[in-house]
XYZ file of C-alpha atoms in Angstrom:
265
model
C 9.379 -18.609 13.139
C 11.099 -19.421 16.403
C 14.502 -18.938 14.775
C 13.423 -15.604 13.233
C 12.132 -14.448 16.611
C 15.420 -15.368 18.237
C 17.297 -13.292 15.655
C 14.914 -10.406 16.297
C 15.534 -10.521 20.033
C 19.299 -10.689 19.444
C 19.111 -7.539 17.268
C 17.551 -5.348 19.991
C 19.622 -2.164 20.385
C 21.584 -3.070 17.225
C 21.582 -0.959 14.060
C 19.812 -3.645 12.048
C 16.902 -4.139 14.469
C 14.231 -2.455 12.335
C 15.342 -4.282 9.214
C 15.317 -7.576 11.103
C 11.821 -6.780 12.396
C 10.636 -6.067 8.850
C 12.096 -9.309 7.528
C 10.562 -11.261 10.406
C 7.095 -9.833 9.758
C 7.437 -10.692 6.065
C 7.686 -14.352 7.015
C 4.156 -14.031 8.433
C 2.601 -11.983 5.620
C 4.389 -10.562 2.557
C 4.290 -6.812 1.931
C 6.131 -4.292 -0.221
C 7.396 -1.540 2.057
C 8.093 -0.818 5.708
C 8.346 2.530 7.434
C 8.762 3.157 11.154
C 7.854 6.607 12.441
C 8.353 7.913 15.954
C 5.753 10.356 17.265
C 5.797 12.626 20.298
C 2.946 15.042 20.813
C 2.725 17.559 17.990
C 6.359 17.263 16.934
C 7.307 16.480 13.359
C 7.384 12.669 12.991
C 10.831 11.076 13.156
C 11.740 8.572 10.433
C 13.311 5.691 12.355
C 13.505 3.258 9.448
C 12.223 2.766 5.920
C 13.032 0.557 2.957
C 11.642 2.733 0.161
C 13.501 3.251 -3.099
C 14.639 6.863 -3.548
C 11.666 8.081 -5.596
C 9.073 6.660 -3.232
C 10.926 7.870 -0.165
C 10.380 11.435 -1.357
C 6.611 10.908 -1.149
C 6.342 8.580 1.837
C 8.849 10.305 4.118
C 10.137 13.700 3.009
C 6.872 15.105 1.612
C 4.940 13.557 4.522
C 7.124 15.271 7.139
C 6.605 18.660 5.479
C 2.985 18.920 6.575
C 0.621 16.201 5.285
C 1.274 14.167 8.439
C -1.084 16.537 10.269
C -3.983 14.939 8.383
C -2.695 11.353 8.569
C -5.084 8.985 10.415
C -2.083 7.207 11.976
C -0.642 10.477 13.322
C -4.050 11.626 14.571
C -4.554 8.262 16.266
C -1.311 8.851 18.184
C -2.431 12.359 19.158
C -5.728 10.888 20.391
C -3.953 8.135 22.386
C -5.275 5.140 20.475
C -4.855 1.855 22.339
C -1.677 -0.038 21.406
C -2.113 -2.761 18.822
C -2.380 -3.457 15.089
C -4.765 -1.379 12.961
C -5.773 -1.102 9.326
C -5.762 2.522 8.193
C -9.462 2.258 7.314
C -10.218 1.412 10.953
C -8.813 4.768 12.072
C -9.798 7.007 9.148
C -12.854 9.341 9.152
C -15.952 8.362 7.180
C -14.974 10.254 4.005
C -11.224 9.800 4.228
C -10.921 8.046 0.855
C -12.912 10.824 -0.817
C -11.149 13.609 1.080
C -8.421 15.932 -0.107
C -5.642 14.452 2.025
C -6.251 11.165 0.245
C -6.632 12.701 -3.217
C -3.787 15.196 -3.016
C -1.279 13.209 -0.986
C -2.135 9.636 -0.036
C -3.269 8.546 -3.500
C 0.210 9.464 -4.768
C 1.652 6.631 -2.703
C -0.141 4.094 -4.907
C -0.842 1.822 -1.949
C -3.544 -0.825 -1.869
C -3.412 -0.903 1.940
C -1.385 0.217 4.941
C -1.527 -1.320 8.391
C 0.376 -0.283 11.487
C 1.538 -1.588 14.840
C 1.178 1.144 17.507
C 3.632 0.764 20.390
C 3.533 3.069 23.429
C 6.880 4.154 24.864
C 8.046 6.010 27.992
C 7.704 9.787 27.902
C 4.459 9.666 25.877
C 6.263 8.727 22.658
C 4.748 6.262 20.194
C 6.332 4.103 17.514
C 4.230 3.086 14.520
C 5.542 0.215 12.418
C 3.716 0.532 9.088
C 3.474 -2.347 6.621
C 2.417 -1.368 3.092
C 1.099 -3.260 0.108
C 0.957 -1.932 -3.435
C -1.250 -4.588 -5.046
C -3.853 -5.994 -2.675
C -5.127 -5.613 0.864
C -4.087 -7.910 3.689
C -6.430 -10.867 4.148
C -8.323 -11.494 7.355
C -6.092 -14.533 7.960
C -2.923 -12.470 7.536
C -4.192 -9.799 9.910
C -5.046 -12.476 12.459
C -1.584 -14.024 12.172
C 0.114 -10.626 12.520
C -2.002 -9.872 15.572
C -0.880 -13.157 17.103
C 2.693 -11.877 16.780
C 1.787 -8.538 18.420
C 3.231 -9.420 21.876
C 6.661 -9.969 20.288
C 6.443 -6.766 18.246
C 5.401 -4.755 21.282
C 8.057 -6.176 23.616
C 10.988 -5.899 21.202
C 10.086 -2.430 19.895
C 9.492 -1.107 23.413
C 12.917 -2.366 24.432
C 14.738 -1.138 21.327
C 13.211 2.350 21.245
C 12.756 2.838 24.985
C 14.653 6.165 24.948
C 12.956 7.557 21.831
C 11.347 10.482 23.683
C 14.777 11.891 24.525
C 15.780 11.741 20.848
C 13.346 14.494 19.938
C 14.910 17.945 20.200
C 13.475 20.799 22.249
C 10.913 21.586 19.562
C 9.189 18.313 20.433
C 8.304 19.713 23.842
C 4.537 20.250 23.665
C 4.963 23.443 25.698
C 7.573 25.028 23.435
C 6.694 27.804 21.010
C 8.080 25.925 18.015
C 6.011 22.870 18.814
C 2.875 24.909 19.294
C 3.289 26.415 15.866
C 3.440 22.909 14.422
C 0.610 21.422 16.485
C -2.613 20.286 14.881
C -4.670 22.640 17.011
C -2.621 25.741 16.244
C -2.245 24.883 12.567
C -5.985 24.752 12.093
C -6.763 27.591 14.482
C -4.442 29.963 12.645
C -5.588 28.956 9.156
C -7.568 31.790 7.587
C -6.936 34.000 10.607
C -8.583 37.386 10.168
C -10.776 36.007 7.378
C -12.588 32.956 8.754
C -14.611 32.760 11.952
C -13.606 30.238 14.654
C -16.566 28.032 13.657
C -15.555 28.156 9.995
C -12.026 27.095 10.934
C -13.486 24.131 12.823
C -15.427 23.151 9.707
C -12.209 23.422 7.658
C -10.353 21.192 10.123
C -12.863 18.353 10.140
C -13.500 18.612 6.399
C -9.811 18.312 5.562
C -9.438 15.385 7.944
C -11.994 13.542 5.819
C -15.311 13.925 7.644
C -18.560 14.205 5.688
C -21.001 17.073 6.263
C -23.107 14.734 8.412
C -20.090 13.736 10.510
C -18.918 17.344 10.914
C -22.433 18.259 12.010
C -22.409 15.553 14.679
C -18.976 16.610 15.944
C -19.875 20.311 16.116
C -23.512 19.672 17.106
C -24.943 21.584 14.154
C -27.040 20.430 11.201
C -25.431 19.128 7.983
C -27.157 21.983 6.176
C -25.400 24.503 8.413
C -22.091 22.763 7.693
C -22.688 23.187 3.960
C -23.508 26.870 4.440
C -20.257 27.302 6.362
C -18.373 25.586 3.534
C -19.859 27.907 0.925
C -18.922 30.915 3.055
C -15.390 29.549 3.527
C -14.912 29.106 -0.217
C -16.211 32.614 -0.868
C -13.996 34.246 1.767
C -10.894 32.383 0.605
C -11.792 32.896 -3.061
C -11.591 29.197 -3.897
C -13.932 26.725 -5.565
C -13.037 23.257 -4.313
C -11.749 21.171 -1.426
C -8.598 20.604 -3.460
C -7.850 24.326 -3.369
C -8.713 24.390 0.335
C -6.212 21.594 1.004
C -3.516 23.387 -1.005
C -4.069 26.649 0.866
C -3.862 24.870 4.213
C -0.581 23.137 3.327
C 0.860 26.420 1.962
C -0.095 28.208 5.187
C 1.366 25.402 7.286
C 4.665 25.411 5.407
C 4.925 29.194 5.636
C 4.390 29.050 9.408
C 6.919 26.231 9.766
C 9.476 28.223 7.761
C 9.004 31.239 10.033
C 9.351 29.104 13.178
C 12.684 27.672 11.943
C 14.096 31.157 11.433
C 13.421 31.893 15.079
């Protein structure tokens, strides 16, 4: 392990750093895939490294960057300034995430048994998330403990290697720019169903799609679960849909249409 760590330190600022990091972490606990995303505010995530085969890269990276990232617990954790460290996705996900439409319509397509991620804060409010993915079985408690013991090395080397990441984002990553605002979580949900849904109904849509149960949405919005269900029925009626799957599809279609318009300008 000492030798692997030395090689990792030597690779800082080199092109093979992320691959060396992945190989080093595999000596602690085996896993199938690695992806490293850079996040800055509401900007589209930047793929810094991945080792997916071509077919899986389409799902994990290209499809993800086209909109589903807005509902990703890892992305939302970055937006909400989660403390740096190693997390299982289930530790960050809402109470009904694995029954929600993001999981059913997007995440289930990845075929993963578990995903965990190291969250590293960088200058300029950027964050790097080093995700380790398993296709067959979840990480054991022992493996998580051993990976957490290696956290100081991961944090120090990643912070050094990607210290200028914030400057790599183009002007659209500026949280105050028009393009960024159109891609932000808040604006995406606020504009969904505009002219059809009430502001409260759009809030219910947002928390429902993120994977919160009616009880959880009620607690967040300080209304009863029964009122949440009434709002949902009204939302379905106004949008002329019959399921959360259709609601998810409409949201992604609206998001992609707005993103397409923003690129033209």
